[in-house]
PDB file of C-alpha atoms in Angstrom:
ATOM      1  CA  UNK A   1       0.000   0.000   0.000  1.00 49.00           C
ATOM      2  CA  UNK A   2       1.103   3.545  -0.633  1.00 53.00           C
ATOM      3  CA  UNK A   3       1.928   6.535   1.467  1.00 92.00           C
ATOM      4  CA  UNK A   4      -0.673   9.217   0.730  1.00 98.00           C
ATOM      5  CA  UNK A   5      -4.429   9.454   1.310  1.00 98.00           C
ATOM      6  CA  UNK A   6      -6.336  12.480  -0.023  1.00 97.00           C
ATOM      7  CA  UNK A   7      -9.715  13.582   1.333  1.00 96.00           C
ATOM      8  CA  UNK A   8     -11.962  16.160  -0.288  1.00 93.00           C
ATOM      9  CA  UNK A   9     -13.723  18.452   2.185  1.00 92.00           C
ATOM     10  CA  UNK A  10     -16.669  20.737   1.527  1.00 86.00           C
ATOM     11  CA  UNK A  11     -18.255  21.585   4.880  1.00 82.00           C
ATOM     12  CA  UNK A  12     -21.260  19.337   4.166  1.00 79.00           C
ATOM     13  CA  UNK A  13     -22.895  16.997   6.655  1.00 76.00           C
ATOM     14  CA  UNK A  14     -20.981  14.003   5.292  1.00 79.00           C
ATOM     15  CA  UNK A  15     -17.632  15.796   5.353  1.00 86.00           C
ATOM     16  CA  UNK A  16     -16.790  14.788   8.920  1.00 90.00           C
ATOM     17  CA  UNK A  17     -17.366  11.118   8.166  1.00 92.00           C
ATOM     18  CA  UNK A  18     -15.110  11.325   5.118  1.00 93.00           C
ATOM     19  CA  UNK A  19     -12.350  12.998   7.141  1.00 95.00           C
ATOM     20  CA  UNK A  20     -12.594  10.381   9.892  1.00 95.00           C
ATOM     21  CA  UNK A  21     -12.502   7.531   7.374  1.00 96.00           C
ATOM     22  CA  UNK A  22      -9.539   9.064   5.544  1.00 97.00           C
ATOM     23  CA  UNK A  23      -7.663   9.571   8.808  1.00 98.00           C
ATOM     24  CA  UNK A  24      -8.203   5.926   9.752  1.00 96.00           C
ATOM     25  CA  UNK A  25      -6.994   4.834   6.330  1.00 97.00           C
ATOM     26  CA  UNK A  26      -3.864   6.956   6.724  1.00 98.00           C
ATOM     27  CA  UNK A  27      -3.231   5.522  10.187  1.00 97.00           C
ATOM     28  CA  UNK A  28      -3.656   1.917   9.029  1.00 96.00           C
ATOM     29  CA  UNK A  29      -1.367   2.460   6.056  1.00 96.00           C
ATOM     30  CA  UNK A  30       1.271   4.548   7.830  1.00 96.00           C
ATOM     31  CA  UNK A  31       0.515   7.172   5.181  1.00 97.00           C
ATOM     32  CA  UNK A  32       0.306  10.932   5.062  1.00 98.00           C
ATOM     33  CA  UNK A  33      -3.100  12.618   4.780  1.00 98.00           C
ATOM     34  CA  UNK A  34      -3.807  15.608   2.544  1.00 98.00           C
ATOM     35  CA  UNK A  35      -7.008  17.568   3.236  1.00 97.00           C
ATOM     36  CA  UNK A  36      -8.153  19.396   0.089  1.00 95.00           C
ATOM     37  CA  UNK A  37     -10.884  21.910  -0.661  1.00 93.00           C
ATOM     38  CA  UNK A  38     -11.590  22.886  -4.280  1.00 90.00           C
ATOM     39  CA  UNK A  39     -12.758  26.364  -5.233  1.00 86.00           C
ATOM     40  CA  UNK A  40     -13.562  27.573  -8.731  1.00 70.00           C
ATOM     41  CA  UNK A  41     -11.401  30.212 -10.367  1.00 60.00           C
ATOM     42  CA  UNK A  42     -14.411  32.539 -10.397  1.00 54.00           C
ATOM     43  CA  UNK A  43     -14.143  32.644  -6.623  1.00 48.00           C
ATOM     44  CA  UNK A  44     -17.322  30.671  -5.999  1.00 50.00           C
ATOM     45  CA  UNK A  45     -16.721  27.421  -4.098  1.00 50.00           C
ATOM     46  CA  UNK A  46     -17.591  24.334  -6.116  1.00 51.00           C
ATOM     47  CA  UNK A  47     -17.195  21.868  -3.262  1.00 49.00           C
ATOM     48  CA  UNK A  48     -18.543  23.832  -0.329  1.00 47.00           C
ATOM     49  CA  UNK A  49     -21.707  25.046   1.325  1.00 46.00           C
ATOM     50  CA  UNK A  50     -23.622  27.931  -0.297  1.00 45.00           C
ATOM     51  CA  UNK A  51     -22.588  30.197   2.554  1.00 47.00           C
ATOM     52  CA  UNK A  52     -19.358  28.601   3.822  1.00 47.00           C
ATOM     53  CA  UNK A  53     -17.119  29.613   6.677  1.00 50.00           C
ATOM     54  CA  UNK A  54     -13.818  31.115   5.542  1.00 65.00           C
ATOM     55  CA  UNK A  55     -12.136  28.455   3.468  1.00 71.00           C
ATOM     56  CA  UNK A  56      -8.934  28.434   5.482  1.00 82.00           C
ATOM     57  CA  UNK A  57     -10.967  27.784   8.626  1.00 90.00           C
ATOM     58  CA  UNK A  58     -12.962  25.013   6.928  1.00 90.00           C
ATOM     59  CA  UNK A  59      -9.837  23.162   5.840  1.00 94.00           C
ATOM     60  CA  UNK A  60      -8.000  23.821   9.112  1.00 95.00           C
ATOM     61  CA  UNK A  61     -10.883  22.459  11.175  1.00 95.00           C
ATOM     62  CA  UNK A  62     -11.053  19.355   8.996  1.00 95.00           C
ATOM     63  CA  UNK A  63      -7.297  18.851   9.310  1.00 97.00           C
ATOM     64  CA  UNK A  64      -7.448  19.285  13.090  1.00 97.00           C
ATOM     65  CA  UNK A  65     -10.228  16.698  13.270  1.00 96.00           C
ATOM     66  CA  UNK A  66      -8.114  14.306  11.215  1.00 97.00           C
ATOM     67  CA  UNK A  67      -5.171  14.795  13.589  1.00 97.00           C
ATOM     68  CA  UNK A  68      -7.428  13.946  16.530  1.00 97.00           C
ATOM     69  CA  UNK A  69      -8.449  10.689  14.843  1.00 97.00           C
ATOM     70  CA  UNK A  70      -4.925   9.786  13.705  1.00 97.00           C
ATOM     71  CA  UNK A  71      -2.374  11.723  15.807  1.00 97.00           C
ATOM     72  CA  UNK A  72       0.535   9.801  14.293  1.00 96.00           C
ATOM     73  CA  UNK A  73      -0.343  10.754  10.692  1.00 96.00           C
ATOM     74  CA  UNK A  74       1.300  13.700   8.956  1.00 97.00           C
ATOM     75  CA  UNK A  75      -1.635  15.897   7.902  1.00 98.00           C
ATOM     76  CA  UNK A  76      -1.335  18.678   5.324  1.00 97.00           C
ATOM     77  CA  UNK A  77      -4.035  20.947   3.974  1.00 95.00           C
ATOM     78  CA  UNK A  78      -4.711  22.922   0.803  1.00 95.00           C
ATOM     79  CA  UNK A  79      -7.292  25.127  -0.901  1.00 93.00           C
ATOM     80  CA  UNK A  80      -6.899  24.595  -4.650  1.00 92.00           C
ATOM     81  CA  UNK A  81      -8.472  26.471  -7.571  1.00 91.00           C
ATOM     82  CA  UNK A  82     -10.640  24.356  -9.849  1.00 89.00           C
ATOM     83  CA  UNK A  83     -13.694  22.131  -9.844  1.00 86.00           C
ATOM     84  CA  UNK A  84     -13.891  19.332  -7.293  1.00 87.00           C
ATOM     85  CA  UNK A  85     -13.507  16.655  -9.949  1.00 88.00           C
ATOM     86  CA  UNK A  86     -10.556  18.342 -11.668  1.00 89.00           C
ATOM     87  CA  UNK A  87      -8.757  19.112  -8.411  1.00 91.00           C
ATOM     88  CA  UNK A  88      -9.210  15.713  -6.803  1.00 92.00           C
ATOM     89  CA  UNK A  89      -8.406  13.913 -10.052  1.00 92.00           C
ATOM     90  CA  UNK A  90      -5.134  15.838 -10.191  1.00 94.00           C
ATOM     91  CA  UNK A  91      -4.465  15.063  -6.528  1.00 95.00           C
ATOM     92  CA  UNK A  92      -5.030  11.362  -7.231  1.00 95.00           C
ATOM     93  CA  UNK A  93      -1.891  11.203  -9.378  1.00 94.00           C
ATOM     94  CA  UNK A  94       0.247  11.244  -6.235  1.00 95.00           C
ATOM     95  CA  UNK A  95      -2.238   9.399  -4.001  1.00 97.00           C
ATOM     96  CA  UNK A  96      -3.053   5.804  -3.211  1.00 96.00           C
ATOM     97  CA  UNK A  97      -6.618   6.557  -2.170  1.00 97.00           C
ATOM     98  CA  UNK A  98      -9.050   9.469  -2.534  1.00 96.00           C
ATOM     99  CA  UNK A  99     -11.886   9.700   0.005  1.00 95.00           C
ATOM    100  CA  UNK A 100     -15.070  11.760  -0.411  1.00 92.00           C
ATOM    101  CA  UNK A 101     -18.482  11.886   1.217  1.00 88.00           C
ATOM    102  CA  UNK A 102     -21.522  10.609  -0.651  1.00 80.00           C
ATOM    103  CA  UNK A 103     -23.623  13.635   0.219  1.00 66.00           C
ATOM    104  CA  UNK A 104     -22.171  16.964  -0.804  1.00 58.00           C
ATOM    105  CA  UNK A 105     -23.324  20.447   0.092  1.00 50.00           C
ATOM    106  CA  UNK A 106     -26.497  21.729  -1.461  1.00 41.00           C
ATOM    107  CA  UNK A 107     -29.956  20.280  -1.984  1.00 34.00           C
ATOM    108  CA  UNK A 108     -29.540  18.053  -5.041  1.00 32.00           C
ATOM    109  CA  UNK A 109     -27.855  14.994  -3.592  1.00 37.00           C
ATOM    110  CA  UNK A 110     -28.155  12.772  -6.659  1.00 37.00           C
ATOM    111  CA  UNK A 111     -26.815  15.495  -8.950  1.00 34.00           C
ATOM    112  CA  UNK A 112     -23.914  16.200  -6.632  1.00 40.00           C
ATOM    113  CA  UNK A 113     -23.100  12.530  -6.308  1.00 48.00           C
ATOM    114  CA  UNK A 114     -23.271  12.188 -10.062  1.00 45.00           C
ATOM    115  CA  UNK A 115     -21.019  15.162 -10.698  1.00 56.00           C
ATOM    116  CA  UNK A 116     -18.464  14.410  -8.008  1.00 70.00           C
ATOM    117  CA  UNK A 117     -18.237  10.830  -6.761  1.00 75.00           C
ATOM    118  CA  UNK A 118     -19.166   9.102 -10.024  1.00 77.00           C
ATOM    119  CA  UNK A 119     -16.936  11.350 -12.113  1.00 81.00           C
ATOM    120  CA  UNK A 120     -14.071  10.933  -9.665  1.00 83.00           C
ATOM    121  CA  UNK A 121     -14.398   7.171  -9.762  1.00 82.00           C
ATOM    122  CA  UNK A 122     -14.290   7.344 -13.553  1.00 80.00           C
ATOM    123  CA  UNK A 123     -11.270   9.620 -13.842  1.00 82.00           C
ATOM    124  CA  UNK A 124      -8.914   9.266 -10.889  1.00 87.00           C
ATOM    125  CA  UNK A 125      -5.593   7.456 -11.083  1.00 88.00           C
ATOM    126  CA  UNK A 126      -6.201   5.643  -7.780  1.00 94.00           C
ATOM    127  CA  UNK A 127      -9.134   3.990  -5.985  1.00 95.00           C
ATOM    128  CA  UNK A 128     -11.936   6.274  -4.763  1.00 94.00           C
ATOM    129  CA  UNK A 129     -13.695   5.558  -1.477  1.00 95.00           C
ATOM    130  CA  UNK A 130     -17.151   7.106  -1.124  1.00 93.00           C
ATOM    131  CA  UNK A 131     -18.327   7.252   2.485  1.00 92.00           C
ATOM    132  CA  UNK A 132     -21.974   6.368   2.909  1.00 87.00           C
ATOM    133  CA  UNK A 133     -23.563   6.723   6.358  1.00 76.00           C
ATOM    134  CA  UNK A 134     -21.968   5.663   9.615  1.00 75.00           C
ATOM    135  CA  UNK A 135     -19.019   3.293   9.169  1.00 71.00           C
ATOM    136  CA  UNK A 136     -19.638  -0.245  10.367  1.00 74.00           C
ATOM    137  CA  UNK A 137     -17.226  -1.461  13.014  1.00 75.00           C
ATOM    138  CA  UNK A 138     -17.690  -5.078  12.008  1.00 85.00           C
ATOM    139  CA  UNK A 139     -18.725  -7.045   8.975  1.00 94.00           C
ATOM    140  CA  UNK A 140     -16.709  -8.224   5.987  1.00 97.00           C
ATOM    141  CA  UNK A 141     -15.111  -6.376   3.122  1.00 97.00           C
ATOM    142  CA  UNK A 142     -17.330  -7.439   0.252  1.00 97.00           C
ATOM    143  CA  UNK A 143     -15.752  -7.568  -3.201  1.00 96.00           C
ATOM    144  CA  UNK A 144     -17.690  -8.033  -6.413  1.00 94.00           C
ATOM    145  CA  UNK A 145     -15.824 -10.553  -8.577  1.00 92.00           C
ATOM    146  CA  UNK A 146     -16.530 -11.173 -12.253  1.00 84.00           C
ATOM    147  CA  UNK A 147     -13.365 -13.090 -13.112  1.00 81.00           C
ATOM    148  CA  UNK A 148     -12.234 -10.603 -15.755  1.00 80.00           C
ATOM    149  CA  UNK A 149      -8.651  -9.256 -15.979  1.00 81.00           C
ATOM    150  CA  UNK A 150     -10.056  -5.739 -15.454  1.00 80.00           C
ATOM    151  CA  UNK A 151     -11.407  -6.797 -12.077  1.00 86.00           C
ATOM    152  CA  UNK A 152      -8.024  -7.971 -10.818  1.00 91.00           C
ATOM    153  CA  UNK A 153      -7.082  -4.668  -9.174  1.00 93.00           C
ATOM    154  CA  UNK A 154     -10.385  -4.515  -7.285  1.00 94.00           C
ATOM    155  CA  UNK A 155      -9.737  -7.965  -5.821  1.00 95.00           C
ATOM    156  CA  UNK A 156      -6.189  -6.978  -4.873  1.00 96.00           C
ATOM    157  CA  UNK A 157      -7.428  -3.778  -3.183  1.00 97.00           C
ATOM    158  CA  UNK A 158     -10.108  -5.690  -1.278  1.00 97.00           C
ATOM    159  CA  UNK A 159      -7.614  -8.185   0.146  1.00 98.00           C
ATOM    160  CA  UNK A 160      -5.167  -5.436   1.143  1.00 97.00           C
ATOM    161  CA  UNK A 161      -7.975  -3.427   2.744  1.00 97.00           C
ATOM    162  CA  UNK A 162      -9.285  -6.452   4.637  1.00 97.00           C
ATOM    163  CA  UNK A 163      -5.784  -7.075   5.981  1.00 97.00           C
ATOM    164  CA  UNK A 164      -5.540  -3.451   7.162  1.00 96.00           C
ATOM    165  CA  UNK A 165      -8.949  -3.637   8.846  1.00 96.00           C
ATOM    166  CA  UNK A 166      -8.384  -7.148  10.208  1.00 96.00           C
ATOM    167  CA  UNK A 167     -11.646  -8.099   8.536  1.00 96.00           C
ATOM    168  CA  UNK A 168     -12.703 -11.080   6.500  1.00 97.00           C
ATOM    169  CA  UNK A 169     -13.377 -11.053   2.759  1.00 97.00           C
ATOM    170  CA  UNK A 170     -16.731 -11.957   1.290  1.00 97.00           C
ATOM    171  CA  UNK A 171     -16.182 -12.478  -2.432  1.00 96.00           C
ATOM    172  CA  UNK A 172     -19.446 -12.376  -4.359  1.00 95.00           C
ATOM    173  CA  UNK A 173     -20.176 -13.338  -7.937  1.00 91.00           C
ATOM    174  CA  UNK A 174     -23.679 -12.449  -9.111  1.00 87.00           C
ATOM    175  CA  UNK A 175     -25.041 -14.114 -12.233  1.00 84.00           C
ATOM    176  CA  UNK A 176     -28.238 -14.644 -14.162  1.00 82.00           C
ATOM    177  CA  UNK A 177     -28.469 -18.320 -15.146  1.00 81.00           C
ATOM    178  CA  UNK A 178     -30.932 -17.591 -17.958  1.00 73.00           C
ATOM    179  CA  UNK A 179     -28.377 -15.317 -19.649  1.00 67.00           C
ATOM    180  CA  UNK A 180     -25.290 -17.449 -19.068  1.00 72.00           C
ATOM    181  CA  UNK A 181     -23.602 -19.268 -21.976  1.00 73.00           C
ATOM    182  CA  UNK A 182     -24.975 -22.696 -22.734  1.00 69.00           C
ATOM    183  CA  UNK A 183     -23.553 -25.362 -20.455  1.00 69.00           C
ATOM    184  CA  UNK A 184     -22.664 -22.925 -17.672  1.00 76.00           C
ATOM    185  CA  UNK A 185     -23.593 -24.260 -14.258  1.00 81.00           C
ATOM    186  CA  UNK A 186     -23.091 -23.274 -10.665  1.00 84.00           C
ATOM    187  CA  UNK A 187     -19.978 -25.449 -10.427  1.00 88.00           C
ATOM    188  CA  UNK A 188     -18.226 -23.654 -13.289  1.00 87.00           C
ATOM    189  CA  UNK A 189     -19.112 -20.258 -11.807  1.00 87.00           C
ATOM    190  CA  UNK A 190     -17.755 -21.366  -8.434  1.00 91.00           C
ATOM    191  CA  UNK A 191     -14.498 -22.421 -10.127  1.00 91.00           C
ATOM    192  CA  UNK A 192     -14.245 -19.029 -11.820  1.00 88.00           C
ATOM    193  CA  UNK A 193     -14.652 -17.299  -8.461  1.00 92.00           C
ATOM    194  CA  UNK A 194     -12.093 -19.539  -6.750  1.00 93.00           C
ATOM    195  CA  UNK A 195      -9.564 -18.975  -9.538  1.00 93.00           C
ATOM    196  CA  UNK A 196      -9.979 -15.195  -9.302  1.00 92.00           C
ATOM    197  CA  UNK A 197      -9.161 -15.318  -5.578  1.00 94.00           C
ATOM    198  CA  UNK A 198      -6.476 -18.003  -5.444  1.00 91.00           C
ATOM    199  CA  UNK A 199      -3.287 -15.958  -5.735  1.00 91.00           C
ATOM    200  CA  UNK A 200      -4.556 -13.231  -3.433  1.00 94.00           C
ATOM    201  CA  UNK A 201      -5.677 -15.703  -0.780  1.00 92.00           C
ATOM    202  CA  UNK A 202      -2.170 -17.175  -0.763  1.00 92.00           C
ATOM    203  CA  UNK A 203      -0.551 -13.742  -0.452  1.00 95.00           C
ATOM    204  CA  UNK A 204      -2.896 -12.632   2.348  1.00 96.00           C
ATOM    205  CA  UNK A 205      -2.969 -15.923   4.221  1.00 94.00           C
ATOM    206  CA  UNK A 206      -4.197 -14.292   7.435  1.00 95.00           C
ATOM    207  CA  UNK A 207      -7.370 -12.991   5.772  1.00 97.00           C
ATOM    208  CA  UNK A 208     -10.384 -15.274   6.127  1.00 97.00           C
ATOM    209  CA  UNK A 209     -12.162 -15.629   2.775  1.00 96.00           C
ATOM    210  CA  UNK A 210     -15.760 -16.618   2.164  1.00 96.00           C
ATOM    211  CA  UNK A 211     -17.169 -17.109  -1.323  1.00 95.00           C
ATOM    212  CA  UNK A 212     -20.745 -16.757  -2.526  1.00 94.00           C
ATOM    213  CA  UNK A 213     -22.264 -17.329  -5.952  1.00 92.00           C
ATOM    214  CA  UNK A 214     -25.596 -15.531  -5.969  1.00 90.00           C
ATOM    215  CA  UNK A 215     -28.285 -15.858  -8.585  1.00 89.00           C
ATOM    216  CA  UNK A 216     -30.006 -12.602  -9.454  1.00 88.00           C
ATOM    217  CA  UNK A 217     -29.709  -9.231 -11.106  1.00 89.00           C
ATOM    218  CA  UNK A 218     -26.166  -8.080 -10.224  1.00 89.00           C
ATOM    219  CA  UNK A 219     -27.028  -4.558  -9.072  1.00 91.00           C
ATOM    220  CA  UNK A 220     -29.831  -5.673  -6.763  1.00 93.00           C
ATOM    221  CA  UNK A 221     -27.846  -8.661  -5.519  1.00 93.00           C
ATOM    222  CA  UNK A 222     -24.755  -6.632  -4.615  1.00 93.00           C
ATOM    223  CA  UNK A 223     -26.760  -3.836  -3.007  1.00 94.00           C
ATOM    224  CA  UNK A 224     -28.391  -6.464  -0.793  1.00 94.00           C
ATOM    225  CA  UNK A 225     -24.963  -8.005  -0.016  1.00 94.00           C
ATOM    226  CA  UNK A 226     -23.744  -4.597   1.155  1.00 94.00           C
ATOM    227  CA  UNK A 227     -26.188  -4.631   4.097  1.00 93.00           C
ATOM    228  CA  UNK A 228     -23.821  -6.670   6.261  1.00 91.00           C
ATOM    229  CA  UNK A 229     -20.574  -5.143   4.979  1.00 95.00           C
ATOM    230  CA  UNK A 230     -18.240  -2.511   6.355  1.00 96.00           C
ATOM    231  CA  UNK A 231     -16.977  -1.808   2.839  1.00 97.00           C
ATOM    232  CA  UNK A 232     -17.967  -2.769  -0.702  1.00 96.00           C
ATOM    233  CA  UNK A 233     -15.213  -2.945  -3.350  1.00 96.00           C
ATOM    234  CA  UNK A 234     -16.064  -2.953  -7.040  1.00 94.00           C
ATOM    235  CA  UNK A 235     -14.174  -2.511 -10.267  1.00 90.00           C
ATOM    236  CA  UNK A 236     -14.861   0.212 -12.815  1.00 82.00           C
ATOM    237  CA  UNK A 237     -15.747  -0.405 -16.401  1.00 67.00           C
ATOM    238  CA  UNK A 238     -14.289   2.111 -18.877  1.00 42.00           C
ATOM    239  CA  UNK A 239     -16.532   2.620 -21.880  1.00 39.00           C
ATOM    240  CA  UNK A 240     -17.538   5.645 -23.895  1.00 37.00           C
ATOM    241  CA  UNK A 241     -16.597   9.306 -23.727  1.00 37.00           C
ATOM    242  CA  UNK A 242     -19.029  10.622 -21.145  1.00 38.00           C
ATOM    243  CA  UNK A 243     -18.438  10.592 -17.405  1.00 38.00           C
ATOM    244  CA  UNK A 244     -21.607   8.634 -16.716  1.00 40.00           C
ATOM    245  CA  UNK A 245     -20.558   5.928 -19.174  1.00 39.00           C
ATOM    246  CA  UNK A 246     -17.066   5.530 -17.799  1.00 46.00           C
ATOM    247  CA  UNK A 247     -18.436   3.442 -14.955  1.00 62.00           C
ATOM    248  CA  UNK A 248     -20.532   0.349 -15.365  1.00 79.00           C
ATOM    249  CA  UNK A 249     -24.122   0.265 -14.212  1.00 83.00           C
ATOM    250  CA  UNK A 250     -23.198  -1.935 -11.226  1.00 87.00           C
ATOM    251  CA  UNK A 251     -20.575   0.524  -9.969  1.00 87.00           C
ATOM    252  CA  UNK A 252     -22.936   3.460 -10.341  1.00 86.00           C
ATOM    253  CA  UNK A 253     -25.800   1.636  -8.628  1.00 88.00           C
ATOM    254  CA  UNK A 254     -23.600   0.811  -5.646  1.00 91.00           C
ATOM    255  CA  UNK A 255     -22.344   4.401  -5.357  1.00 88.00           C
ATOM    256  CA  UNK A 256     -25.947   5.586  -5.149  1.00 87.00           C
ATOM    257  CA  UNK A 257     -27.649   2.810  -3.200  1.00 90.00           C
ATOM    258  CA  UNK A 258     -25.214   0.621  -1.237  1.00 92.00           C
ATOM    259  CA  UNK A 259     -25.809   0.284   2.508  1.00 93.00           C
ATOM    260  CA  UNK A 260     -22.116   0.804   3.290  1.00 94.00           C
ATOM    261  CA  UNK A 261     -19.186   2.787   1.964  1.00 94.00           C
ATOM    262  CA  UNK A 262     -18.012   1.884  -1.536  1.00 95.00           C
ATOM    263  CA  UNK A 263     -14.565   1.856  -3.125  1.00 96.00           C
ATOM    264  CA  UNK A 264     -14.324   1.897  -6.916  1.00 94.00           C
ATOM    265  CA  UNK A 265     -11.050   0.595  -8.330  1.00 94.00           C
ATOM    266  CA  UNK A 266     -10.141   1.308 -11.946  1.00 87.00           C
ATOM    267  CA  UNK A 267      -8.202  -1.295 -13.865  1.00 76.00           C
ATOM    268  CA  UNK A 268      -5.945   1.287 -15.508  1.00 65.00           C
ATOM    269  CA  UNK A 269      -2.768   2.305 -13.668  1.00 47.00           C
TER     270      UNK A 269
END
């Protein structure tokens, strides 16, 4: 794991949860933590409340809160000109994880999530963790596994994260039997899942791994699986030229509807 965690702060109600989660991640990893607020070049904040406190105070308070959660972490802070997506995407080039809250400032939660968290997950150079609700102290790290080469990094991240949290892995493969290739049965799907996990399970031998093959629509199935999780990890699917198309429908559904925090891991380095 790397040595820098970046958290985007905006003064919203979910900001404190994102800062706390980022501070814990930095502590677990022995990493530095960079607290970042983005403000547009026009002078109007793009990642802040409509009537924010002075920006320096907003960032300083967030950084102080992070230091209280992780006193051993080196915490730096910055106010950077640009949109939230542009600024945090640029920050991700030197980071190993970017953390944001699911609910930004303002009244249009779905629009803000679409313009910030989804776009970040589609464009950043590192995994993006979106904090949803109160973090669960227990429960597994759930990873969605499809057996594809593009999903390899998501599986690797999930194992590393489970080791940091001292949690178990629940690896889930959701499939629709009616749409599977002819001759595909539960046994072959179980083999696919086991093969996708094998090398990682050997590397992280202390992590307990459970496997589940679930029959059902993948989005609904994985959202339901997130109920018992402390974190859901999913890969991204790059396709098309628009931000909304750069993530697959499963990733987007989880960002909007999962019952726990979600990390999206892109396959590209």
